[in-house]
Coordinates of C-alpha atoms and ligand atoms in Angstrom, one line a residue:
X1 CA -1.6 -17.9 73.3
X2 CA -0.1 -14.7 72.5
X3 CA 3.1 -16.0 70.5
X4 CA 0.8 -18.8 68.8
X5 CA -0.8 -15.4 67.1
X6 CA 2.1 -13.4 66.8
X7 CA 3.4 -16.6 65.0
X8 CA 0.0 -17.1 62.7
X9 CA 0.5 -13.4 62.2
X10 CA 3.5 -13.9 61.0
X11 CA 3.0 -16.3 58.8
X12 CA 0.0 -15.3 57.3
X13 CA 1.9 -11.7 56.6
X14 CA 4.6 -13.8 55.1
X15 CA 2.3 -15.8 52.7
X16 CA 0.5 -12.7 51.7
X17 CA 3.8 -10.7 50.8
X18 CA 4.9 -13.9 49.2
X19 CA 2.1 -15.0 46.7
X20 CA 0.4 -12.6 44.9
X21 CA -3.5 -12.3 45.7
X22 CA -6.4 -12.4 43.7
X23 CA -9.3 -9.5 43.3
X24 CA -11.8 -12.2 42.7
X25 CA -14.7 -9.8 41.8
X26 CA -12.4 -8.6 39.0
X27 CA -11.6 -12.3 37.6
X28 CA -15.4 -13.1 37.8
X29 CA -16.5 -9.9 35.4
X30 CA -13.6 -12.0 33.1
X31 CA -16.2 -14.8 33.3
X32 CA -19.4 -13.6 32.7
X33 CA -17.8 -11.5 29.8
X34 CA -16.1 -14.9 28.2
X35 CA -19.8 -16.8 29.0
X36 CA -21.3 -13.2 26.9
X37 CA -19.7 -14.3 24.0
X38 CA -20.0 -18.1 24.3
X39 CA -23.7 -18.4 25.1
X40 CA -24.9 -17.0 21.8
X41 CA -22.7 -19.6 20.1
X42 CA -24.6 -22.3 22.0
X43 CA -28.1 -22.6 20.6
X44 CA -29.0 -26.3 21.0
X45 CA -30.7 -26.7 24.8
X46 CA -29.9 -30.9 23.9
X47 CA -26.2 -30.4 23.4
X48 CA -23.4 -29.6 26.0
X49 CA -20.1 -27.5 25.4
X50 CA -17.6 -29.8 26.7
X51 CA -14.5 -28.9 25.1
X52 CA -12.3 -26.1 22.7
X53 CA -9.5 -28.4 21.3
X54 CA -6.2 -25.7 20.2
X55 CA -6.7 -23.7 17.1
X56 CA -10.6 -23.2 17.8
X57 CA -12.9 -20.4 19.3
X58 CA -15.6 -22.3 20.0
X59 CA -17.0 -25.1 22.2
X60 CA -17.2 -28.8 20.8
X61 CA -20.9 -30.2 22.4
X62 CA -21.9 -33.4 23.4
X63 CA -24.8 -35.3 24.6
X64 CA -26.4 -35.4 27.7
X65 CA -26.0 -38.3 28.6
X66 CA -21.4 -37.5 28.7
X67 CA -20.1 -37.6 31.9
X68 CA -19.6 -33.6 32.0
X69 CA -23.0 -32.6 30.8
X70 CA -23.3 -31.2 34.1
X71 CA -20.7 -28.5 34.0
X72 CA -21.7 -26.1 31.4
X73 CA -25.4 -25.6 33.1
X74 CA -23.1 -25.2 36.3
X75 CA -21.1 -22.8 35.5
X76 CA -23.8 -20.5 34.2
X77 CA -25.6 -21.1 37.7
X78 CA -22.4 -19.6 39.0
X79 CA -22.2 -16.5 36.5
X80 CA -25.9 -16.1 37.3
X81 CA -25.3 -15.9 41.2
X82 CA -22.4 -13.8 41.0
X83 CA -23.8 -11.2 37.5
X84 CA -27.7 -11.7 38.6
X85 CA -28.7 -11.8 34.8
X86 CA -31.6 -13.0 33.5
X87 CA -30.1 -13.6 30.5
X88 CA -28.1 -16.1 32.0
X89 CA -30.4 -17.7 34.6
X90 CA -32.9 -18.9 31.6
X91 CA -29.6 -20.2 30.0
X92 CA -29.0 -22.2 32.9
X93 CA -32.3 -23.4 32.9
X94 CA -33.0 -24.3 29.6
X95 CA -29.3 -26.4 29.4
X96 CA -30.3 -27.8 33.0
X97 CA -33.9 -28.8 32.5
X98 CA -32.2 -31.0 29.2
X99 CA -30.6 -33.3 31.1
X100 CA -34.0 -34.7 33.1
X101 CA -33.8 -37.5 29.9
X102 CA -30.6 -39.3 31.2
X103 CA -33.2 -40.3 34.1
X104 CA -35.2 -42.1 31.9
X105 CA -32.4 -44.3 30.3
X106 CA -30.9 -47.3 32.6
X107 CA -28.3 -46.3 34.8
X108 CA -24.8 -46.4 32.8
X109 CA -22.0 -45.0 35.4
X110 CA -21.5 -43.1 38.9
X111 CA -21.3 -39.8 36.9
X112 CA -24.9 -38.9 37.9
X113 CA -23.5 -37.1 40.4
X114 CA -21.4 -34.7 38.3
X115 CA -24.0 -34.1 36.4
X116 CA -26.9 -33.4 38.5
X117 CA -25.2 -31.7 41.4
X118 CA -23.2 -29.3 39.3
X119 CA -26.5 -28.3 37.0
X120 CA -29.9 -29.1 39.1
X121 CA -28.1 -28.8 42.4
X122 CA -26.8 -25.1 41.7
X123 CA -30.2 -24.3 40.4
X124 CA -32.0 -25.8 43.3
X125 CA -29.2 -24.0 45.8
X126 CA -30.8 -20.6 43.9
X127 CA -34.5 -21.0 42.7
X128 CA -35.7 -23.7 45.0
X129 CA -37.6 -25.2 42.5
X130 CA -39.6 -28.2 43.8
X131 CA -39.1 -29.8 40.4
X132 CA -35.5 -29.6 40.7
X133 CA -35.7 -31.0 43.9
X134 CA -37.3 -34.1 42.7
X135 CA -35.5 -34.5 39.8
X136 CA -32.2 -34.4 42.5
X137 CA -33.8 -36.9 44.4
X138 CA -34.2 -39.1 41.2
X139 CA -30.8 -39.0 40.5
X140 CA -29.4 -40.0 43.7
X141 CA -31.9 -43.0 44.1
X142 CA -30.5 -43.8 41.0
X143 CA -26.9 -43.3 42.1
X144 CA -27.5 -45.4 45.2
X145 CA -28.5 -49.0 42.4
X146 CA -24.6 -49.2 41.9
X147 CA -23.9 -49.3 45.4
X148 CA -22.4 -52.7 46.2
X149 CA -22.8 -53.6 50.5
X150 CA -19.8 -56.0 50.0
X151 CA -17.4 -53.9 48.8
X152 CA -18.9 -50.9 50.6
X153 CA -18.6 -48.5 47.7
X154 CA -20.8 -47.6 44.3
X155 CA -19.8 -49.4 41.5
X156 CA -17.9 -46.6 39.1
X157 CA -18.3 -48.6 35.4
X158 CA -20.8 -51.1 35.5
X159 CA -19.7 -52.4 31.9
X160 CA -15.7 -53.9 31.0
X161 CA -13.0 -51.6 30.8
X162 CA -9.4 -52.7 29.4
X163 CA -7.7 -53.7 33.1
X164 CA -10.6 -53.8 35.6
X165 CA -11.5 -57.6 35.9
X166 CA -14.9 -57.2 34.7
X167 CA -17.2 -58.1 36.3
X168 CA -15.3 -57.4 39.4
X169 CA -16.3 -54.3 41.5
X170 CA -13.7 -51.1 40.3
X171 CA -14.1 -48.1 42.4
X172 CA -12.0 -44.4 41.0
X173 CA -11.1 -41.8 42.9
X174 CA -13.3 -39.5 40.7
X175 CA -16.0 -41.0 42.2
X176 CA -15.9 -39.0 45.7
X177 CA -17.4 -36.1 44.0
X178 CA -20.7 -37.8 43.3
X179 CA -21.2 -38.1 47.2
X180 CA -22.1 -34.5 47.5
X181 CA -25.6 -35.6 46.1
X182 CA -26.8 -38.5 48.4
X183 CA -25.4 -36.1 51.2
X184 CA -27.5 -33.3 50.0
X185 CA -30.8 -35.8 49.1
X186 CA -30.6 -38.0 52.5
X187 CA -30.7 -33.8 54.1
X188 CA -33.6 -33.1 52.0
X189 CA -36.2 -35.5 52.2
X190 CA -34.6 -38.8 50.2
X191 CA -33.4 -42.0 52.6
X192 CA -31.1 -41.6 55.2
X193 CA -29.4 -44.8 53.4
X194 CA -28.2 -42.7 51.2
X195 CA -26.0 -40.7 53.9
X196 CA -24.6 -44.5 54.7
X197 CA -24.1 -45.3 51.2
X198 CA -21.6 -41.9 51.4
X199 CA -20.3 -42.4 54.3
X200 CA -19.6 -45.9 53.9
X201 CA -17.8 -45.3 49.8
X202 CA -15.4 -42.6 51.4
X203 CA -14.8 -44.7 54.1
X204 CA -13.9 -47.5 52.2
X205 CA -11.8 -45.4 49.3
X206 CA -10.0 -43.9 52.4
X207 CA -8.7 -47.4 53.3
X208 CA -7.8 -48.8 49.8
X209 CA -7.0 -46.1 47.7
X210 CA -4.2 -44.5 49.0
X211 CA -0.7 -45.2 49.9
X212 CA 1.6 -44.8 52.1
X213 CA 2.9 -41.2 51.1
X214 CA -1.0 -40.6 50.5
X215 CA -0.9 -40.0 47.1
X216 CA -3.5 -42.0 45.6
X217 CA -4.5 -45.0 43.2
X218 CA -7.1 -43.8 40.4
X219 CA -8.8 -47.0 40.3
X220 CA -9.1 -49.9 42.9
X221 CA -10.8 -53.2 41.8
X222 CA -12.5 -55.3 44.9
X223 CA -13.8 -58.9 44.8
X224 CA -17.5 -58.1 43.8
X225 CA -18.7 -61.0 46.3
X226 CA -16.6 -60.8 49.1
X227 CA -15.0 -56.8 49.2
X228 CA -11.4 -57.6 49.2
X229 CA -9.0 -55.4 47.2
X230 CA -7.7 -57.1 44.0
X231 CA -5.3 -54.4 42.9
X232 CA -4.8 -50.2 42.4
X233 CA -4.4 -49.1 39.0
X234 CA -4.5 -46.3 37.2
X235 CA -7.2 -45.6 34.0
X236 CA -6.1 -42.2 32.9
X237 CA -3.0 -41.5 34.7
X238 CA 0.7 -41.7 33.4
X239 CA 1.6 -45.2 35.2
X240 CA -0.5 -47.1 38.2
X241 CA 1.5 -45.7 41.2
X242 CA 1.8 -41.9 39.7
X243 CA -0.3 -39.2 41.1
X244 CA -2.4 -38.5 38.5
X245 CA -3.3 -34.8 38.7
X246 CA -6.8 -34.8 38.7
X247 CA -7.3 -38.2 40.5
X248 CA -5.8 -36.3 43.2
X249 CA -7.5 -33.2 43.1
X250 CA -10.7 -34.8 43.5
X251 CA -9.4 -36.8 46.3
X252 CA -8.4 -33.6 48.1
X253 CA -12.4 -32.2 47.2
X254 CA -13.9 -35.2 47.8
X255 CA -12.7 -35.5 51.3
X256 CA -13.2 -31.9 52.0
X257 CA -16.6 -32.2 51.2
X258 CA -17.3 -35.2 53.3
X259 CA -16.1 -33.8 56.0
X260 CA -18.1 -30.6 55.9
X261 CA -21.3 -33.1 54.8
X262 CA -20.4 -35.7 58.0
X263 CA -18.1 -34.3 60.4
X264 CA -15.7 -36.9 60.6
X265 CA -12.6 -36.2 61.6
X266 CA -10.8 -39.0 59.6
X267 CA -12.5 -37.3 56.0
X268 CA -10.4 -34.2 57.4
X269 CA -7.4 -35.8 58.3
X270 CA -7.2 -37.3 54.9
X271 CA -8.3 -34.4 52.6
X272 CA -5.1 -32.6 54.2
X273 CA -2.6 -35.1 53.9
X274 CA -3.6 -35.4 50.4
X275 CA -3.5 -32.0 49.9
X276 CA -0.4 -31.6 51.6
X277 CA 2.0 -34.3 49.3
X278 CA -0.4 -32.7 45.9
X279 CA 0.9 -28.8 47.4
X280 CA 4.3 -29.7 48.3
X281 CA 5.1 -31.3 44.5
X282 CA 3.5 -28.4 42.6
X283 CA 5.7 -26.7 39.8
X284 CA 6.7 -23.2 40.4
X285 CA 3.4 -21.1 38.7
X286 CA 1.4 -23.8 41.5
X287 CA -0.5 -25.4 38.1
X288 CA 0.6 -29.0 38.0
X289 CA 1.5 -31.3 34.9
X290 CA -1.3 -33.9 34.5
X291 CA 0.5 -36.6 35.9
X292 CA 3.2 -35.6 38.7
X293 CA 5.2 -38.5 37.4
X294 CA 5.0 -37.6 33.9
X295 CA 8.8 -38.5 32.5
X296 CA 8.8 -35.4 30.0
X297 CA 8.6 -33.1 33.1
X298 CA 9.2 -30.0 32.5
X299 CA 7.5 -30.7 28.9
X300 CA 5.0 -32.4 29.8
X301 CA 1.3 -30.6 29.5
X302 CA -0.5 -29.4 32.4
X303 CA -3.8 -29.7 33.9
X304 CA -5.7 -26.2 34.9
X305 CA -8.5 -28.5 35.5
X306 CA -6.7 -30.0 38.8
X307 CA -5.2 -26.6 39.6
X308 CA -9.0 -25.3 39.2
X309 CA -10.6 -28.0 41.8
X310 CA -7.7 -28.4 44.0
X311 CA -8.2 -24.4 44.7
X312 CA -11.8 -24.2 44.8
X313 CA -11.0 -27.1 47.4
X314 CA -8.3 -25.4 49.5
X315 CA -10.6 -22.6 49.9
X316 CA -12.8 -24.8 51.8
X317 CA -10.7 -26.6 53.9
X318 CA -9.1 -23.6 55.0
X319 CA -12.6 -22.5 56.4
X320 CA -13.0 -26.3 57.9
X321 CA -9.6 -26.4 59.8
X322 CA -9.0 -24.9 63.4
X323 CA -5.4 -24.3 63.1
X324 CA -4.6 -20.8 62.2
X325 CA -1.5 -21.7 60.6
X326 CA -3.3 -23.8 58.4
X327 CA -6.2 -21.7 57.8
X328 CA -3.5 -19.2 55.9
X329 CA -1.5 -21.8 54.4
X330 CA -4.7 -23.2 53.0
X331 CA -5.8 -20.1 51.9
X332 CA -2.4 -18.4 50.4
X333 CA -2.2 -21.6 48.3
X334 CA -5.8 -21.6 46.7
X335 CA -5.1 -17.8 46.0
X336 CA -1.4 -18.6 44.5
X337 CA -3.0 -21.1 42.3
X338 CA -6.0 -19.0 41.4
X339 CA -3.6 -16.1 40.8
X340 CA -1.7 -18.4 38.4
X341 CA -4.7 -19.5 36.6
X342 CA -6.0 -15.6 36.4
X343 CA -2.6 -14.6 34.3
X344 CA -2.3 -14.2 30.9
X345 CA -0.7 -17.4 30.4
X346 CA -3.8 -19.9 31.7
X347 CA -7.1 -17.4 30.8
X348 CA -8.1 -17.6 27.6
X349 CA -9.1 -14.2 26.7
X350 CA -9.5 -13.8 22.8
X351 CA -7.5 -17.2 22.2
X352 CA -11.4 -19.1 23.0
X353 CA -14.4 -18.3 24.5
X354 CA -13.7 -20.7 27.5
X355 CA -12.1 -19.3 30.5
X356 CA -9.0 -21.1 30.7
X357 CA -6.4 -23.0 28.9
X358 CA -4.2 -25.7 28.9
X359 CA -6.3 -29.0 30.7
X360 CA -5.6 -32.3 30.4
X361 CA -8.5 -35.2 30.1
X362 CA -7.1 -38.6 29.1
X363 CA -3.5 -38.2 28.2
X364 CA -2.9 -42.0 27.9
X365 CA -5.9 -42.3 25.3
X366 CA -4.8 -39.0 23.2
X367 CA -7.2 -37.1 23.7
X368 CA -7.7 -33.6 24.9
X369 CA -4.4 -32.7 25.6
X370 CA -3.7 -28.9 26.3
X371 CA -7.6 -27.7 25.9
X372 CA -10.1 -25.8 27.3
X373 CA -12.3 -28.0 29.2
X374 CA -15.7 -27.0 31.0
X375 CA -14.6 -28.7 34.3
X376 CA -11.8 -26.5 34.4
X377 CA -14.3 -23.8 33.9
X378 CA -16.8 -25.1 36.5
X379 CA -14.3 -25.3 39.1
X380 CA -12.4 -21.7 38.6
X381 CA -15.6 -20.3 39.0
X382 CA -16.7 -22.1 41.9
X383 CA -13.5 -21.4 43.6
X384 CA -13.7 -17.2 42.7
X385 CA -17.3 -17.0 44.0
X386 CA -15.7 -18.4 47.4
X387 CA -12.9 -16.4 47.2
X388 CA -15.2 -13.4 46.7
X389 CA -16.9 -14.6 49.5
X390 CA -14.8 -14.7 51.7
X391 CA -13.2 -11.2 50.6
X392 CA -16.3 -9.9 50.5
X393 CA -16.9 -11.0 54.4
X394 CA -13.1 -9.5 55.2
X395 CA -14.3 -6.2 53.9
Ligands
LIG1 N1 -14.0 -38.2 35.8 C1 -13.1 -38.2 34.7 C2 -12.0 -37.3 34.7 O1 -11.7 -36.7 35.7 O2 -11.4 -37.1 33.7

């Protein structure tokens, strides 16, 4: 008992003297004072920020209805509970309460989660609004109509996409994240189907979409009638057995998150092995390319968008594990990437009014290639307002 502490004492000393750590109070006063200058820019309640492509100062909007309307209205629920500014709380609100519409339109793709977890979730999590509460509840009933018993997963695109045997069932990894609602709905007063639905999708992705080195597919297509796998692709990764970044990083989330949500000990088992291959094939500055299989390696761009989830995830599972040793290794990894991402080289700064640089979104289609993207945002922030939680606890 004794030498298994002097050994986690050890290590954890060696981790700390190895890998820089991060005053995370310091890098969040970097946020709210990018969002200061961003917010005014932003005057349309019915348009997103989604993107700065190079060369620009200022966020690119979209519609509502875009897969990462979510993430703007999240992250200023994040600067709000961390600065307590009114300022920024009726922001929040007024870019949250604009997505209620996409409700109202037949359901178009699994995203719902993304985009009502990371806005009306964080504002229910902090106002407990019974309005936002029933709009949550909306959203995961809605969720829960693409949910196919065969297969045992929610249907990701219900339309054709180039490669995914339409009208076959395709399932991506992407689509773990969107669990966190009809966990969080079947707790708070929707169907406890919906905590099935969950539990039966990461269930099912933890069969089919990983191999054997657990590095994962970004895309599995089943047999709509009878649930067999028909193949693992990729959609926005370099090749279909790569480990695309980001596909990754939201596996690593994803199963952290089910675990915490279930308490399964498979969901943990997995979210470490596939945090363990995506950790032990980082670069050097602990950011990784967008694809880890790129062939222009070291030349190829990077993603701070994975780096961004992946640590807001390590965090996380190093409060979920009971190994010391992993608790620290866990832990002086998120802080080595968030220390990364907190230099000069990923924040933004006066470059753009985002917070960080250099993410990738769909390298194979061209587009958004070394940007600022609010994901990346979302998720840095997420993972400092645990970090300064848990700093804040260590005090
Ligand atoms: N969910 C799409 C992406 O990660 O780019």
């Amino acid at each position: 008992m004794r030498y298994t502490f002097l050994f986690s004492f050890l290590i954890s000393l060696q981790s700390f003297a190895q890998k820089p750590s991060v005053n995370a109070s310091k890098q969040l006063d970097y946020c709210v004072a990018q969002l200061k200058k961003a917010v005014p820019e932003q005057t349309d309640y019915a348009r997103e920020p989604r993107r700065i492509p190079a060369g620009q100062k200022n966020w690119n909007t979209v519609a509502v209805t875009d897969w990462t309307s979510g993430f703007w209205p999240g992250t200023l629920w994040y600067a709000y509970e961390y600065a307590k500014d009114p300022f920024l709380k009726a922001k929040a609100e007024g870019f949250t309460e604009s997505l209620a519409t996409v409700l109202n339109k037949p359901v178009v793709d699994h995203d719902l989660g993304f985009q009502f977890y990371c806005s009306y979730g964080n504002g229910y999590r902090l106002t407990k609004s019974p309005a936002y509460k029933k709009i949550l509840l909306r959203a995961a009933d809605s969720l829960a109509t693409l949910f196919n018993p065969k297969v045992g997963t929610i249907l990701s695109w219900p339309r054709p996409v180039p490669n995914m045997e339409w009208p076959q069932h395709n399932t991506i990894m992407d689509n773990m994240i969107n669990l966190e609602l009809l966990f969080w709905a079947s707790k708070n007063g929707g169907s406890k189907k919906l905590y099935d639905i969950a539990v039966s999708h990461a269930t099912t992705t933890m069969k089919n979409h990983f191999r054997p080195d657990w590095t994962s597919y970004h895309v599995v297509v089943y047999d709509k009638q009878t649930g067999r796998k028909i193949k693992g692709v990729t959609h926005q990764g370099y090749a279909d057995n790569s480990m695309w970044a980001r596909g990754q990083a939201w596996a690593i989330y994803g199963f952290t998150m089910s675990y915490r949500e279930s308490g399964r000990n498979e969901f943990l088992e997995t979210a470490q092995k596939t945090a363990d291959v995506f950790i032990k094939n980082l670069p050097a500055d602990h950011v990784p390319y967008w694809d880890f299989n790129a062939p222009d390696i070291p030349d190829a761009p990077r993603d701070a968008s994975a780096a961004a989830v992946v640590s807001s995830a390590l965090l996380e599972l190093s409060t979920l594990v009971k190994d010391k040793a992993l608790q620290v290794k866990y832990r002086a990894e998120a802080e080595a990437m968030l220390a990364s991402l907190s230099s000069d080289t990923y924040q933004s700064h006066a470059v753009n009014n985002a917070f960080l640089l250099h993410s990738t979104g769909h390298k194979p289609n061209n587009s958004e290639i070394d940007v600022s993207i609010n994901y990346a945002d979302y998720y840095y922030i997420e993972a400092l307002l645990r970090l300064n939680k848990l700093q804040e606890a260590e005090k």
